[in-house]
Short mmCIF file of C-alpha atoms in Angstrom, two decimals:
data_model
loop_
_atom_site.label_atom_id
_atom_site.label_comp_id
_atom_site.label_asym_id
_atom_site.label_seq_id
_atom_site.Cartn_x
_atom_site.Cartn_y
_atom_site.Cartn_z
CA MET R 1 -14.47 3.37 -26.98
CA ARG R 2 -12.82 0.52 -25.10
CA ARG R 3 -10.11 0.66 -22.42
CA TYR R 4 -7.35 0.36 -25.06
CA GLU R 5 -8.49 3.45 -26.93
CA ALA R 6 -9.00 5.37 -23.68
CA THR R 7 -5.56 4.32 -22.40
CA ARG R 8 -3.90 5.52 -25.62
CA GLU R 9 -5.42 8.99 -25.09
CA ILE R 10 -4.36 9.06 -21.43
CA LEU R 11 -0.79 8.11 -22.31
CA ASN R 12 -0.70 10.91 -24.89
CA ALA R 13 -1.30 13.37 -22.06
CA ILE R 14 1.52 12.26 -19.78
CA SER R 15 5.15 13.41 -19.81
CA ASP R 16 7.49 12.53 -16.93
CA GLU R 17 4.93 11.34 -14.37
CA LEU R 18 5.44 8.09 -12.46
CA VAL R 19 2.67 5.69 -13.47
CA VAL R 20 1.39 2.66 -11.55
CA CYS R 21 -0.38 0.27 -13.94
CA ASN R 22 -3.15 -2.07 -12.87
CA ILE R 23 -2.69 -5.85 -13.01
CA GLY R 24 -3.59 -7.86 -16.09
CA HIS R 25 -4.71 -6.59 -19.47
CA PRO R 26 -4.41 -2.91 -18.48
CA SER R 27 -0.66 -3.29 -17.80
CA GLN R 28 -0.26 -5.33 -21.01
CA GLU R 29 -1.98 -2.65 -23.07
CA ILE R 30 0.12 0.10 -21.51
CA PHE R 31 3.32 -1.87 -22.13
CA GLN R 32 2.39 -2.21 -25.80
CA LEU R 33 1.29 1.42 -26.19
CA LYS R 34 4.09 3.20 -24.30
CA ASP R 35 6.58 1.23 -22.26
CA ARG R 36 8.87 3.43 -20.15
CA PRO R 37 10.94 2.99 -16.95
CA GLU R 38 8.52 5.28 -15.10
CA ASN R 39 5.79 2.63 -15.49
CA PHE R 40 5.35 0.16 -12.62
CA TYR R 41 3.53 -2.93 -13.91
CA MET R 42 1.61 -4.97 -11.33
CA PHE R 43 1.78 -8.72 -11.84
CA GLY R 44 -0.34 -9.54 -8.78
CA SER R 45 -2.17 -8.02 -5.81
CA MET R 46 -5.37 -7.05 -7.60
CA GLY R 47 -6.95 -3.96 -6.08
CA LEU R 48 -3.76 -2.23 -4.98
CA SER R 49 -2.84 -0.01 -7.96
CA SER R 50 -4.39 3.08 -6.36
CA SER R 51 -2.68 2.29 -3.04
CA ILE R 52 0.78 1.69 -4.54
CA GLY R 53 0.43 4.97 -6.42
CA LEU R 54 -0.66 6.73 -3.24
CA GLY R 55 2.42 5.45 -1.43
CA VAL R 56 4.72 6.66 -4.23
CA ALA R 57 3.01 10.07 -4.12
CA MET R 58 3.29 10.38 -0.33
CA ALA R 59 6.96 9.35 -0.41
CA GLN R 60 8.28 11.99 -2.85
CA ASP R 61 7.26 15.13 -4.72
CA ARG R 62 7.03 14.05 -8.34
CA LYS R 63 3.58 13.65 -9.89
CA VAL R 64 2.13 10.15 -9.76
CA ILE R 65 -0.71 8.62 -11.76
CA ALA R 66 -2.36 5.38 -10.67
CA LEU R 67 -4.13 3.84 -13.66
CA ASP R 68 -6.79 1.61 -12.21
CA GLY R 69 -10.03 -0.14 -13.13
CA ASP R 70 -13.52 -0.09 -11.70
CA GLY R 71 -13.36 -3.71 -10.55
CA SER R 72 -10.04 -3.19 -8.79
CA VAL R 73 -11.13 0.00 -7.04
CA THR R 74 -14.33 -1.73 -5.93
CA MET R 75 -12.20 -4.51 -4.44
CA ASN R 76 -10.25 -1.92 -2.38
CA MET R 77 -12.85 0.81 -1.94
CA GLY R 78 -11.29 1.95 1.33
CA THR R 79 -8.54 3.44 -0.84
CA LEU R 80 -10.89 6.33 -1.70
CA ALA R 81 -11.33 7.09 2.00
CA THR R 82 -7.56 7.19 2.48
CA ILE R 83 -6.99 9.35 -0.63
CA GLY R 84 -9.67 11.71 0.72
CA LEU R 85 -7.87 11.83 4.06
CA VAL R 86 -4.27 12.23 2.87
CA ARG R 87 -5.04 14.36 -0.23
CA PRO R 88 -1.58 14.46 -1.80
CA LYS R 89 -1.24 17.31 -4.30
CA ASN R 90 0.92 15.21 -6.63
CA TYR R 91 -1.53 12.32 -7.04
CA MET R 92 -4.02 11.43 -9.74
CA LEU R 93 -6.14 8.30 -9.74
CA ILE R 94 -7.59 7.43 -13.15
CA ILE R 95 -10.32 4.81 -13.00
CA ILE R 96 -11.07 3.31 -16.39
CA ASP R 97 -14.65 2.21 -15.86
CA ASN R 98 -15.60 -0.42 -18.42
CA LYS R 99 -18.31 -1.92 -16.21
CA ALA R 100 -16.58 -5.30 -16.32
CA TYR R 101 -13.85 -7.51 -14.87
CA GLY R 102 -11.93 -7.51 -18.16
CA SER R 103 -8.88 -9.60 -17.32
CA THR R 104 -10.96 -12.48 -15.99
CA GLY R 105 -13.31 -12.73 -18.97
CA PHE R 106 -15.44 -9.57 -18.87
CA GLN R 107 -17.81 -10.58 -16.11
CA ARG R 108 -20.23 -7.79 -15.26
CA SER R 109 -18.90 -5.50 -12.50
CA PHE R 110 -20.74 -3.42 -9.90
CA THR R 111 -20.61 -0.17 -11.88
CA ALA R 112 -22.73 -1.87 -14.57
CA ASP R 113 -25.55 -1.59 -12.02
CA ASN R 114 -25.78 0.83 -9.10
CA LEU R 115 -22.25 1.73 -8.05
CA ARG R 116 -20.94 5.20 -8.92
CA LEU R 117 -17.28 5.37 -7.91
CA GLU R 118 -17.11 9.10 -8.70
CA GLU R 119 -19.73 9.69 -6.00
CA VAL R 120 -17.80 7.56 -3.52
CA ALA R 121 -14.67 9.61 -4.27
CA THR R 122 -16.54 12.87 -3.70
CA ALA R 123 -18.11 11.57 -0.51
CA SER R 124 -14.63 10.55 0.68
CA GLY R 125 -13.37 14.12 0.59
CA VAL R 126 -11.73 14.32 -2.85
CA GLU R 127 -12.64 17.74 -4.24
CA ASN R 128 -11.41 17.29 -7.80
CA VAL R 129 -13.45 14.49 -9.30
CA VAL R 130 -13.94 14.51 -13.07
CA VAL R 131 -15.95 12.11 -15.24
CA ILE R 132 -14.98 11.78 -18.91
CA THR R 133 -17.30 10.07 -21.36
CA GLU R 134 -16.05 11.37 -24.73
CA HIS R 135 -12.98 9.91 -26.42
CA ASP R 136 -11.81 13.23 -27.84
CA GLU R 137 -11.86 14.91 -24.40
CA ILE R 138 -9.54 12.49 -22.60
CA GLU R 139 -6.11 13.80 -23.62
CA SER R 140 -6.93 17.49 -23.19
CA THR R 141 -8.70 16.97 -19.85
CA ILE R 142 -5.93 14.88 -18.32
CA ALA R 143 -3.26 17.29 -19.59
CA ARG R 144 -5.13 20.24 -18.07
CA LEU R 145 -5.65 18.50 -14.71
CA LEU R 146 -1.98 17.50 -14.50
CA LYS R 147 -1.03 21.17 -14.50
CA ALA R 148 -3.13 21.82 -11.38
CA ASP R 149 -2.69 20.58 -7.81
CA GLY R 150 -4.47 17.37 -6.91
CA PRO R 151 -5.47 14.99 -5.74
CA HIS R 152 -7.56 14.26 -8.77
CA VAL R 153 -9.85 11.32 -9.31
CA VAL R 154 -10.75 10.92 -12.97
CA VAL R 155 -13.32 8.35 -14.07
CA VAL R 156 -13.20 7.49 -17.78
CA LYS R 157 -16.37 5.70 -18.86
CA CYS R 158 -15.92 3.20 -21.65
CA GLU R 159 -17.21 -0.11 -22.99
CA PRO R 160 -15.94 -3.63 -22.21
CA GLY R 161 -13.66 -5.39 -24.67
CA MET R 162 -10.09 -5.27 -25.91
CA PRO R 163 -8.24 -5.62 -29.21
CA ASP R 164 -6.63 -8.88 -30.34
CA GLY R 165 -2.89 -9.28 -30.15
CA ILE R 166 -2.16 -7.91 -26.66
CA GLY R 167 0.52 -10.19 -25.20
CA VAL R 168 2.05 -10.78 -21.81
CA ILE R 169 4.75 -8.39 -20.60
CA PRO R 170 8.14 -9.87 -21.55
CA ILE R 171 10.17 -8.37 -18.67
CA ASP R 172 10.14 -9.77 -15.16
CA GLY R 173 9.15 -8.22 -11.87
CA MET R 174 12.64 -7.36 -10.65
CA GLU R 175 13.43 -5.54 -13.88
CA VAL R 176 10.15 -3.61 -13.65
CA ARG R 177 10.95 -2.75 -10.05
CA ASN R 178 14.58 -1.78 -10.50
CA ARG R 179 14.10 0.49 -13.47
CA PHE R 180 11.09 2.15 -11.78
CA MET R 181 13.11 2.73 -8.60
CA ASP R 182 15.96 4.23 -10.64
CA ALA R 183 13.53 6.46 -12.53
CA ALA R 184 11.86 7.63 -9.31
CA LYS R 185 15.27 8.38 -7.77
CA SER R 186 16.65 10.22 -10.79
CA GLY R 187 13.69 12.56 -10.97
CA ALA R 188 13.80 13.47 -7.28
CA MET I 1 -7.20 11.98 24.96
CA SER I 2 -4.60 14.69 24.48
CA THR I 3 -3.12 15.27 21.04
CA GLN I 4 -0.04 16.74 22.73
CA THR I 5 1.13 13.35 23.97
CA ALA I 6 4.86 13.44 24.46
CA VAL I 7 6.88 10.39 23.58
CA ASN I 8 7.58 8.48 26.76
CA SER I 9 10.86 6.87 25.88
CA ASN I 10 10.67 4.58 28.90
CA SER I 11 7.41 2.91 27.97
CA PRO I 12 7.39 -0.28 25.87
CA ALA I 13 5.84 1.68 22.99
CA GLY I 14 8.44 4.45 23.25
CA LYS I 15 11.34 2.00 23.39
CA LEU I 16 9.99 0.05 20.42
CA TYR I 17 9.47 3.20 18.36
CA GLU I 18 12.95 4.53 19.10
CA CYS I 19 14.46 1.20 18.12
CA VAL I 20 12.60 1.15 14.78
CA ARG I 21 13.39 4.79 13.99
CA ASN I 22 17.09 4.14 14.65
CA HIS I 23 17.06 1.97 11.54
CA GLY I 24 15.82 4.78 9.34
CA ILE I 25 12.26 3.51 9.13
CA ASP I 26 10.50 6.70 8.06
CA PHE I 27 7.14 5.79 6.51
CA PHE I 28 4.31 4.22 8.53
CA VAL I 29 0.71 3.13 8.18
CA SER I 30 -1.47 1.78 10.96
CA VAL I 31 -4.69 -0.02 11.74
CA PRO I 32 -5.76 0.35 15.38
CA CYS I 33 -5.49 -2.13 18.23
CA SER I 34 -5.96 -1.36 21.91
CA LEU I 35 -2.40 -2.55 22.59
CA LEU I 36 -1.00 -0.17 19.96
CA GLY I 37 -2.63 3.02 21.22
CA GLU I 38 0.57 4.68 22.40
CA VAL I 39 2.51 3.79 19.23
CA ILE I 40 -0.25 5.37 17.14
CA GLU I 41 -0.26 8.48 19.34
CA ILE I 42 3.48 8.84 18.76
CA LEU I 43 3.01 8.47 14.99
CA GLU I 44 0.34 11.15 14.98
CA VAL I 45 2.73 13.74 16.44
CA ASP I 46 6.10 12.77 14.95
CA LYS I 47 6.76 15.31 12.17
CA ASP I 48 9.90 13.46 11.06
CA VAL I 49 8.02 10.53 9.52
CA THR I 50 5.35 10.12 6.85
CA TYR I 51 2.28 8.49 8.36
CA THR I 52 -1.33 7.73 7.60
CA PRO I 53 -3.94 5.49 9.12
CA VAL I 54 -5.42 3.06 6.58
CA THR I 55 -8.83 1.46 6.31
CA ARG I 56 -7.55 -2.09 6.06
CA GLU I 57 -4.15 -3.73 6.30
CA GLU I 58 -4.04 -4.83 2.65
CA GLU I 59 -4.37 -1.25 1.46
CA GLY I 60 -1.52 -0.39 3.81
CA ILE I 61 0.79 -2.95 2.20
CA GLY I 62 0.08 -1.36 -1.20
CA ILE I 63 0.92 2.12 0.13
CA LEU I 64 4.11 0.87 1.81
CA ALA I 65 5.20 -0.94 -1.37
CA GLY I 66 4.85 2.35 -3.25
CA ALA I 67 6.86 4.14 -0.57
CA TYR I 68 9.72 1.63 -0.88
CA LEU I 69 9.70 1.96 -4.67
CA ALA I 70 10.18 5.69 -4.10
CA GLY I 71 13.17 5.15 -1.81
CA ARG I 72 11.63 5.13 1.68
CA ARG I 73 11.81 2.55 4.50
CA PRO I 74 8.28 1.42 5.36
CA ALA I 75 6.53 -0.20 8.32
CA ILE I 76 2.98 -1.22 9.23
CA VAL I 77 1.57 -1.11 12.75
CA MET I 78 -1.30 -3.56 13.14
CA GLN I 79 -2.91 -6.35 15.14
CA ASN I 80 -2.12 -9.98 14.27
CA SER I 81 -5.68 -10.43 12.97
CA GLY I 82 -4.72 -7.98 10.22
CA TYR I 83 -2.21 -10.44 8.83
CA GLY I 84 -5.16 -12.46 7.64
CA ASN I 85 -6.10 -9.53 5.42
CA ILE I 86 -2.76 -9.17 3.65
CA VAL I 87 -1.55 -12.62 2.63
CA ASN I 88 -2.11 -12.17 -1.11
CA ALA I 89 -0.52 -8.71 -1.14
CA ILE I 90 2.49 -10.10 0.72
CA CYS I 91 2.93 -13.02 -1.68
CA SER I 92 2.18 -11.36 -5.03
CA LEU I 93 3.39 -7.83 -4.34
CA THR I 94 6.04 -7.41 -1.63
CA ASN I 95 7.59 -10.90 -1.79
CA TYR I 96 7.43 -11.00 -5.59
CA TYR I 97 9.15 -7.63 -6.04
CA ASN I 98 11.53 -8.03 -3.04
CA ILE I 99 10.03 -5.14 -1.10
CA PRO I 100 10.87 -5.34 2.63
CA ILE I 101 8.06 -4.40 4.99
CA VAL I 102 8.65 -4.11 8.75
CA MET I 103 5.55 -5.21 10.66
CA LEU I 104 4.94 -4.24 14.28
CA VAL I 105 2.20 -6.64 15.24
CA SER I 106 0.32 -6.71 18.52
CA HIS I 107 -0.32 -10.35 19.35
CA ARG I 108 -3.86 -10.81 20.51
CA GLY I 109 -4.75 -14.32 21.61
CA SER I 110 -1.42 -14.59 23.43
CA ALA I 111 -1.19 -15.34 27.18
CA GLY I 112 -3.45 -12.93 29.06
CA GLU I 113 -6.10 -12.71 26.33
CA ARG I 114 -9.64 -12.31 27.66
CA ILE I 115 -11.56 -12.53 24.40
CA GLU I 116 -11.89 -16.12 23.30
CA ALA I 117 -12.48 -15.26 19.65
CA GLN I 118 -8.98 -13.74 19.41
CA VAL I 119 -7.32 -17.06 20.22
CA PRO I 120 -7.73 -18.93 16.89
CA MET I 121 -6.00 -16.26 14.79
CA GLY I 122 -3.54 -15.66 17.61
CA ASP I 123 -2.55 -19.32 17.41
CA ALA I 124 -2.52 -19.40 13.60
CA VAL I 125 -0.62 -16.23 12.85
CA LYS I 126 2.96 -17.52 13.10
CA GLY I 127 2.21 -20.42 10.78
CA VAL I 128 0.41 -18.18 8.31
CA MET I 129 3.35 -15.76 8.30
CA GLU I 130 5.89 -18.48 7.78
CA ALA I 131 3.80 -20.15 5.06
CA SER I 132 3.63 -16.84 3.23
CA GLY I 133 7.35 -16.21 3.40
CA VAL I 134 7.53 -13.65 6.19
CA LYS I 135 10.03 -14.12 9.01
CA CYS I 136 8.28 -13.96 12.35
CA VAL I 137 10.05 -12.92 15.56
CA SER I 138 8.34 -12.89 18.98
CA VAL I 139 9.45 -10.10 21.29
CA GLU I 140 8.03 -10.91 24.70
CA HIS I 141 9.55 -8.08 26.71
CA PRO I 142 11.19 -4.70 25.95
CA ALA I 143 14.45 -6.23 27.22
CA GLU I 144 14.41 -8.29 24.01
CA LEU I 145 14.41 -5.34 21.62
CA ASP I 146 17.82 -6.44 20.34
CA ARG I 147 15.78 -8.95 18.32
CA VAL I 148 14.09 -6.05 16.58
CA ASP I 149 17.48 -4.47 15.88
CA GLU I 150 18.84 -7.65 14.36
CA GLY I 151 15.64 -8.40 12.50
CA ILE I 152 15.37 -5.01 10.81
CA ASP I 153 19.02 -5.16 9.76
CA TRP I 154 18.40 -8.57 8.22
CA ALA I 155 15.18 -7.48 6.48
CA LEU I 156 16.63 -4.34 4.89
CA LYS I 157 19.84 -6.08 3.83
CA ASN I 158 18.01 -8.99 2.20
CA GLU I 159 14.95 -7.03 1.01
CA LYS I 160 12.63 -9.41 2.86
CA SER I 161 9.67 -8.61 5.09
CA ILE I 162 9.77 -9.31 8.81
CA ALA I 163 7.06 -9.34 11.48
CA PHE I 164 7.64 -8.67 15.16
CA LEU I 165 4.92 -10.28 17.26
CA LEU I 166 4.32 -8.28 20.44
CA PRO I 167 2.22 -10.21 22.98
CA PHE I 168 0.56 -8.89 26.15
CA SER I 169 3.77 -9.57 28.11
CA PHE I 170 5.66 -7.04 25.94
CA TRP I 171 3.21 -4.24 26.66
CA LYS I 172 3.04 -5.02 30.42
CA ASP I 173 6.80 -4.44 30.79
CA ASP I 174 6.95 -6.65 33.89
CA ASP I 175 10.07 -5.99 35.99
CA ASN I 176 10.03 -9.59 37.16
CA TYR I 177 9.99 -10.95 33.63
CA VAL I 178 11.94 -14.14 33.05
CA PRO I 179 12.50 -14.98 29.37
CA GLU I 180 10.51 -18.12 28.63
CA HIS I 181 9.93 -18.78 24.97
CA ARG I 182 7.24 -21.10 23.81
#
């Protein structure tokens, strides 16, 4: 299982949640699999998906999912400390851990060796930390967790690599922003 | 230190906070600085705003961007050295998506600084802000808080970020202050 297959299962589990999508290939895959106004695609600021999602969650009551990667969370590991401090009930951080920096050419990342982000999340004060390794457990696990109060940190372990034919996102930043802001407002 | 600290509306910190809140700024993050102690104490007790400390300024910009996307009016409270930690987030997140961030920035390395190592970033910060597309306004005394009023109006109207640099002279609140801009 690669990130693409894991992402497809995750997206099957969501309904009206606001979703912050990590920069690069992850956003491109999500756009291709299930574009919707509730998706905020990052075109820059690597590392900040979990933080943007945390801000959206703290600012309003609707459920928020930050879809992030192991390399990005490692770049901004303080985010786990802040999530463990604030603990918003409406927040889920999903870390797709493919042990690589995929968007920059699949260089080996820190989780390929000693780093265990799920342990950092637990040590930061997040009580609901779940690790998923099996493809056929992703959709049901995420759907179940979304029914319960968070915060949740979910680590989905997968392999590096991505399918051919994933293209750049054809809408620009202001359109991404404006339709997300409208969607966030309309659900409030 | 007491957690029951009342807001002293006559102190520089109290006047600054009241001015910012009058513009509907309702979502804050902070990274500590000795000059910002009273502002952070106010944030910790004000139930009318959303607030969290953050581990690093860059993380704070991400959180504030999310807050704006969800309809709030965000601000960061930090030292000028923290600006060095956020330049990429400012350029590729908040500038790119037109997300206005109000920055209340204590200006270490300004006149009165006793720690030599604070001076290089203190000297560089205005240029780094301007080069990264953030309007920078020095407020050297609480009597100049009209600059904060005008600046926040401008930032929210144009969806651009703005930084207010607050040097030692601002926090001293010297009655004999004579405006003298460098």
